[in-house]
Amino acid sequence: VVGGFFSWNSSLNALEVQQSFQNISALLYVVELQVANTEFGVGGVLVFTRFNVSVRIIDSNDNTPIFTNTENSTALGEETPVGTVVFTLTATDADSDAAGVFDFSLVDGNVNDTFSVNGTSGELVLAKALDFENLTEYQLVCEVRDRGRP
């Protein structure tokens, strides 16, 4: 058994995983294997060799991203300039690599495409001028997805 994570299955000639890697900080393990000739070689000397096997751990996409914004509303004056960042969406995800990178989007409530969202940064931007006489409130539905594969 290697560090409690691996063991050698001699009947299958395979290195086997013995436990979950969830919440393990190491991403690379180097396992040294030793292969021996079970029959003694020339002069009764045991013949063997050693080699290293590198095992790289890839995080699975097993966590759902969640918004971390504690306040989810803002007030804007009708004179707010187009192009103003009015809110920044933030999220968290316990996964790493691509599974921990986010794509933000607006999925509902964006009347007349008045707002846009930067899919990477989460910045919600005023895309068109506000008109208080026509509409006084927007209820935007935002979505966050990670880039991991299931």
PDB file of C-alpha atoms in Angstrom:
ATOM      1  CA  VAL A   1       0.000   0.000   0.000  1.00  0.00           C
ATOM      2  CA  VAL A   2       1.371   3.394  -1.019  1.00  0.00           C
ATOM      3  CA  GLY A   3       0.354   6.251   1.293  1.00  0.00           C
ATOM      4  CA  GLY A   4      -2.990   4.557   1.833  1.00  0.00           C
ATOM      5  CA  PHE A   5      -4.053   5.451  -1.707  1.00  0.00           C
ATOM      6  CA  PHE A   6      -2.675   2.648  -3.895  1.00  0.00           C
ATOM      7  CA  SER A   7      -1.968  -1.035  -3.694  1.00  0.00           C
ATOM      8  CA  TRP A   8      -0.621  -3.595  -6.126  1.00  0.00           C
ATOM      9  CA  ASN A   9      -2.973  -6.358  -7.248  1.00  0.00           C
ATOM     10  CA  SER A  10      -0.601  -9.144  -8.256  1.00  0.00           C
ATOM     11  CA  SER A  11      -3.316 -11.345  -9.746  1.00  0.00           C
ATOM     12  CA  LEU A  12      -4.337  -8.555 -12.149  1.00  0.00           C
ATOM     13  CA  ASN A  13      -0.862  -7.015 -12.401  1.00  0.00           C
ATOM     14  CA  ALA A  14      -2.452  -3.642 -11.743  1.00  0.00           C
ATOM     15  CA  LEU A  15      -2.015  -0.646  -9.491  1.00  0.00           C
ATOM     16  CA  GLU A  16      -5.342  -0.093  -7.719  1.00  0.00           C
ATOM     17  CA  VAL A  17      -6.828   2.920  -5.971  1.00  0.00           C
ATOM     18  CA  GLN A  18      -7.753   2.196  -2.359  1.00  0.00           C
ATOM     19  CA  GLN A  19      -9.686   5.346  -1.392  1.00  0.00           C
ATOM     20  CA  SER A  20     -11.296   8.516  -2.678  1.00  0.00           C
ATOM     21  CA  PHE A  21      -9.170  11.502  -3.620  1.00  0.00           C
ATOM     22  CA  GLN A  22     -11.923  13.958  -2.626  1.00  0.00           C
ATOM     23  CA  ASN A  23     -10.451  16.904  -0.699  1.00  0.00           C
ATOM     24  CA  ILE A  24      -6.866  15.737  -1.260  1.00  0.00           C
ATOM     25  CA  SER A  25      -4.436  18.552  -2.000  1.00  0.00           C
ATOM     26  CA  ALA A  26      -1.770  16.581  -3.898  1.00  0.00           C
ATOM     27  CA  LEU A  27      -2.382  16.428  -7.637  1.00  0.00           C
ATOM     28  CA  LEU A  28       0.501  14.151  -8.552  1.00  0.00           C
ATOM     29  CA  TYR A  29       1.687  10.935  -6.941  1.00  0.00           C
ATOM     30  CA  VAL A  30       4.826   9.086  -7.933  1.00  0.00           C
ATOM     31  CA  VAL A  31       4.625   5.403  -7.063  1.00  0.00           C
ATOM     32  CA  GLU A  32       7.784   3.311  -7.146  1.00  0.00           C
ATOM     33  CA  LEU A  33       7.220  -0.258  -8.275  1.00  0.00           C
ATOM     34  CA  GLN A  34       9.724  -3.069  -7.966  1.00  0.00           C
ATOM     35  CA  VAL A  35       9.518  -6.093 -10.229  1.00  0.00           C
ATOM     36  CA  ALA A  36      11.448  -9.217  -9.276  1.00  0.00           C
ATOM     37  CA  ASN A  37      12.138 -12.534 -10.942  1.00  0.00           C
ATOM     38  CA  THR A  38      10.625 -15.057  -8.544  1.00  0.00           C
ATOM     39  CA  GLU A  39      13.074 -17.683  -9.737  1.00  0.00           C
ATOM     40  CA  PHE A  40      16.639 -16.931  -8.792  1.00  0.00           C
ATOM     41  CA  GLY A  41      18.832 -15.847 -11.664  1.00  0.00           C
ATOM     42  CA  VAL A  42      22.436 -16.708 -12.424  1.00  0.00           C
ATOM     43  CA  GLY A  43      24.294 -17.839  -9.317  1.00  0.00           C
ATOM     44  CA  GLY A  44      21.165 -17.794  -7.150  1.00  0.00           C
ATOM     45  CA  VAL A  45      20.914 -13.985  -7.220  1.00  0.00           C
ATOM     46  CA  LEU A  46      17.471 -12.386  -7.154  1.00  0.00           C
ATOM     47  CA  VAL A  47      17.031 -10.225 -10.258  1.00  0.00           C
ATOM     48  CA  PHE A  48      14.790  -7.162  -9.978  1.00  0.00           C
ATOM     49  CA  THR A  49      14.204  -3.702 -11.372  1.00  0.00           C
ATOM     50  CA  ARG A  50      12.482  -0.584 -10.070  1.00  0.00           C
ATOM     51  CA  PHE A  51      10.532   2.036 -11.963  1.00  0.00           C
ATOM     52  CA  ASN A  52       8.284   4.975 -11.170  1.00  0.00           C
ATOM     53  CA  VAL A  53       4.676   5.377 -12.199  1.00  0.00           C
ATOM     54  CA  SER A  54       3.263   8.915 -12.122  1.00  0.00           C
ATOM     55  CA  VAL A  55      -0.421   9.198 -11.260  1.00  0.00           C
ATOM     56  CA  ARG A  56      -2.005  12.606 -11.922  1.00  0.00           C
ATOM     57  CA  ILE A  57      -5.276  13.333 -10.127  1.00  0.00           C
ATOM     58  CA  ILE A  58      -7.860  15.248 -12.167  1.00  0.00           C
ATOM     59  CA  ASP A  59     -10.647  16.946 -10.234  1.00  0.00           C
ATOM     60  CA  SER A  60     -14.101  15.699 -11.193  1.00  0.00           C
ATOM     61  CA  ASN A  61     -16.920  18.153 -11.779  1.00  0.00           C
ATOM     62  CA  ASP A  62     -18.916  17.141  -8.709  1.00  0.00           C
ATOM     63  CA  ASN A  63     -19.770  20.570  -7.271  1.00  0.00           C
ATOM     64  CA  THR A  64     -22.348  23.033  -8.528  1.00  0.00           C
ATOM     65  CA  PRO A  65     -21.369  26.698  -8.721  1.00  0.00           C
ATOM     66  CA  ILE A  66     -23.386  29.003  -6.470  1.00  0.00           C
ATOM     67  CA  PHE A  67     -23.766  32.760  -6.430  1.00  0.00           C
ATOM     68  CA  THR A  68     -21.968  34.448  -3.543  1.00  0.00           C
ATOM     69  CA  ASN A  69     -23.565  37.878  -3.828  1.00  0.00           C
ATOM     70  CA  THR A  70     -25.215  38.641  -0.499  1.00  0.00           C
ATOM     71  CA  GLU A  71     -27.051  41.640  -1.917  1.00  0.00           C
ATOM     72  CA  ASN A  72     -28.841  41.134  -5.175  1.00  0.00           C
ATOM     73  CA  SER A  73     -30.378  44.499  -5.985  1.00  0.00           C
ATOM     74  CA  THR A  74     -29.203  47.934  -7.005  1.00  0.00           C
ATOM     75  CA  ALA A  75     -30.828  51.292  -7.718  1.00  0.00           C
ATOM     76  CA  LEU A  76     -30.000  53.286 -10.844  1.00  0.00           C
ATOM     77  CA  GLY A  77     -30.839  56.810 -11.858  1.00  0.00           C
ATOM     78  CA  GLU A  78     -32.463  57.327 -15.226  1.00  0.00           C
ATOM     79  CA  GLU A  79     -29.383  59.347 -16.230  1.00  0.00           C
ATOM     80  CA  THR A  80     -26.965  56.417 -15.640  1.00  0.00           C
ATOM     81  CA  PRO A  81     -24.664  56.343 -18.691  1.00  0.00           C
ATOM     82  CA  VAL A  82     -24.814  53.401 -21.081  1.00  0.00           C
ATOM     83  CA  GLY A  83     -21.748  51.206 -20.508  1.00  0.00           C
ATOM     84  CA  THR A  84     -21.816  51.608 -16.718  1.00  0.00           C
ATOM     85  CA  VAL A  85     -21.093  48.473 -14.692  1.00  0.00           C
ATOM     86  CA  VAL A  86     -24.110  48.376 -12.396  1.00  0.00           C
ATOM     87  CA  PHE A  87     -23.479  45.105 -10.579  1.00  0.00           C
ATOM     88  CA  THR A  88     -20.933  42.291 -10.527  1.00  0.00           C
ATOM     89  CA  LEU A  89     -22.079  38.703 -10.221  1.00  0.00           C
ATOM     90  CA  THR A  90     -19.786  36.473  -8.173  1.00  0.00           C
ATOM     91  CA  ALA A  91     -19.824  32.732  -7.628  1.00  0.00           C
ATOM     92  CA  THR A  92     -17.867  29.956  -5.977  1.00  0.00           C
ATOM     93  CA  ASP A  93     -17.317  26.301  -6.726  1.00  0.00           C
ATOM     94  CA  ALA A  94     -15.221  23.762  -4.823  1.00  0.00           C
ATOM     95  CA  ASP A  95     -13.958  22.204  -8.064  1.00  0.00           C
ATOM     96  CA  SER A  96     -10.652  23.169  -9.657  1.00  0.00           C
ATOM     97  CA  ASP A  97      -9.376  23.601 -13.201  1.00  0.00           C
ATOM     98  CA  ALA A  98     -12.113  24.114 -15.840  1.00  0.00           C
ATOM     99  CA  ALA A  99     -14.778  22.910 -13.428  1.00  0.00           C
ATOM    100  CA  GLY A 100     -14.015  25.945 -11.255  1.00  0.00           C
ATOM    101  CA  VAL A 101     -14.192  28.542 -14.065  1.00  0.00           C
ATOM    102  CA  PHE A 102     -17.545  30.257 -14.578  1.00  0.00           C
ATOM    103  CA  ASP A 103     -19.765  31.482 -17.382  1.00  0.00           C
ATOM    104  CA  PHE A 104     -22.419  34.010 -16.367  1.00  0.00           C
ATOM    105  CA  SER A 105     -25.540  34.760 -18.418  1.00  0.00           C
ATOM    106  CA  LEU A 106     -28.880  36.545 -18.314  1.00  0.00           C
ATOM    107  CA  VAL A 107     -31.713  34.075 -18.869  1.00  0.00           C
ATOM    108  CA  ASP A 108     -34.858  36.103 -18.232  1.00  0.00           C
ATOM    109  CA  GLY A 109     -36.228  39.551 -17.434  1.00  0.00           C
ATOM    110  CA  ASN A 110     -33.905  41.542 -19.667  1.00  0.00           C
ATOM    111  CA  VAL A 111     -36.630  43.669 -21.290  1.00  0.00           C
ATOM    112  CA  ASN A 112     -35.451  45.262 -24.555  1.00  0.00           C
ATOM    113  CA  ASP A 113     -31.936  43.875 -23.910  1.00  0.00           C
ATOM    114  CA  THR A 114     -31.335  46.824 -21.584  1.00  0.00           C
ATOM    115  CA  PHE A 115     -28.527  44.993 -19.778  1.00  0.00           C
ATOM    116  CA  SER A 116     -25.660  42.756 -20.829  1.00  0.00           C
ATOM    117  CA  VAL A 117     -23.402  40.558 -18.759  1.00  0.00           C
ATOM    118  CA  ASN A 118     -19.745  39.826 -19.312  1.00  0.00           C
ATOM    119  CA  GLY A 119     -19.817  36.030 -19.323  1.00  0.00           C
ATOM    120  CA  THR A 120     -16.378  35.713 -17.754  1.00  0.00           C
ATOM    121  CA  SER A 121     -16.167  38.551 -15.232  1.00  0.00           C
ATOM    122  CA  GLY A 122     -19.842  38.613 -14.234  1.00  0.00           C
ATOM    123  CA  GLU A 123     -20.064  42.374 -14.767  1.00  0.00           C
ATOM    124  CA  LEU A 124     -23.646  43.450 -15.414  1.00  0.00           C
ATOM    125  CA  VAL A 125     -23.543  46.458 -17.747  1.00  0.00           C
ATOM    126  CA  LEU A 126     -26.201  48.962 -18.758  1.00  0.00           C
ATOM    127  CA  ALA A 127     -26.489  48.364 -22.516  1.00  0.00           C
ATOM    128  CA  LYS A 128     -29.309  50.824 -23.323  1.00  0.00           C
ATOM    129  CA  ALA A 129     -30.550  54.056 -21.800  1.00  0.00           C
ATOM    130  CA  LEU A 130     -33.101  53.749 -18.998  1.00  0.00           C
ATOM    131  CA  ASP A 131     -36.549  55.277 -19.426  1.00  0.00           C
ATOM    132  CA  PHE A 132     -38.357  55.635 -16.093  1.00  0.00           C
ATOM    133  CA  GLU A 133     -41.619  56.571 -17.834  1.00  0.00           C
ATOM    134  CA  ASN A 134     -41.723  53.216 -19.663  1.00  0.00           C
ATOM    135  CA  LEU A 135     -40.286  50.839 -17.050  1.00  0.00           C
ATOM    136  CA  THR A 136     -39.367  51.432 -13.416  1.00  0.00           C
ATOM    137  CA  GLU A 137     -38.070  48.031 -12.389  1.00  0.00           C
ATOM    138  CA  TYR A 138     -36.202  45.090 -13.902  1.00  0.00           C
ATOM    139  CA  GLN A 139     -36.146  41.617 -12.392  1.00  0.00           C
ATOM    140  CA  LEU A 140     -33.254  39.872 -14.061  1.00  0.00           C
ATOM    141  CA  VAL A 141     -32.696  36.142 -13.796  1.00  0.00           C
ATOM    142  CA  CYS A 142     -29.009  35.289 -13.987  1.00  0.00           C
ATOM    143  CA  GLU A 143     -27.318  31.933 -14.350  1.00  0.00           C
ATOM    144  CA  VAL A 144     -23.837  30.685 -13.574  1.00  0.00           C
ATOM    145  CA  ARG A 145     -22.344  27.517 -15.064  1.00  0.00           C
ATOM    146  CA  ASP A 146     -18.928  26.023 -14.697  1.00  0.00           C
ATOM    147  CA  ARG A 147     -16.843  24.793 -17.600  1.00  0.00           C
ATOM    148  CA  GLY A 148     -16.317  21.294 -16.275  1.00  0.00           C
ATOM    149  CA  ARG A 149     -17.631  18.172 -17.917  1.00  0.00           C
ATOM    150  CA  PRO A 150     -19.949  15.971 -15.887  1.00  0.00           C
TER     151      PRO A 150
END
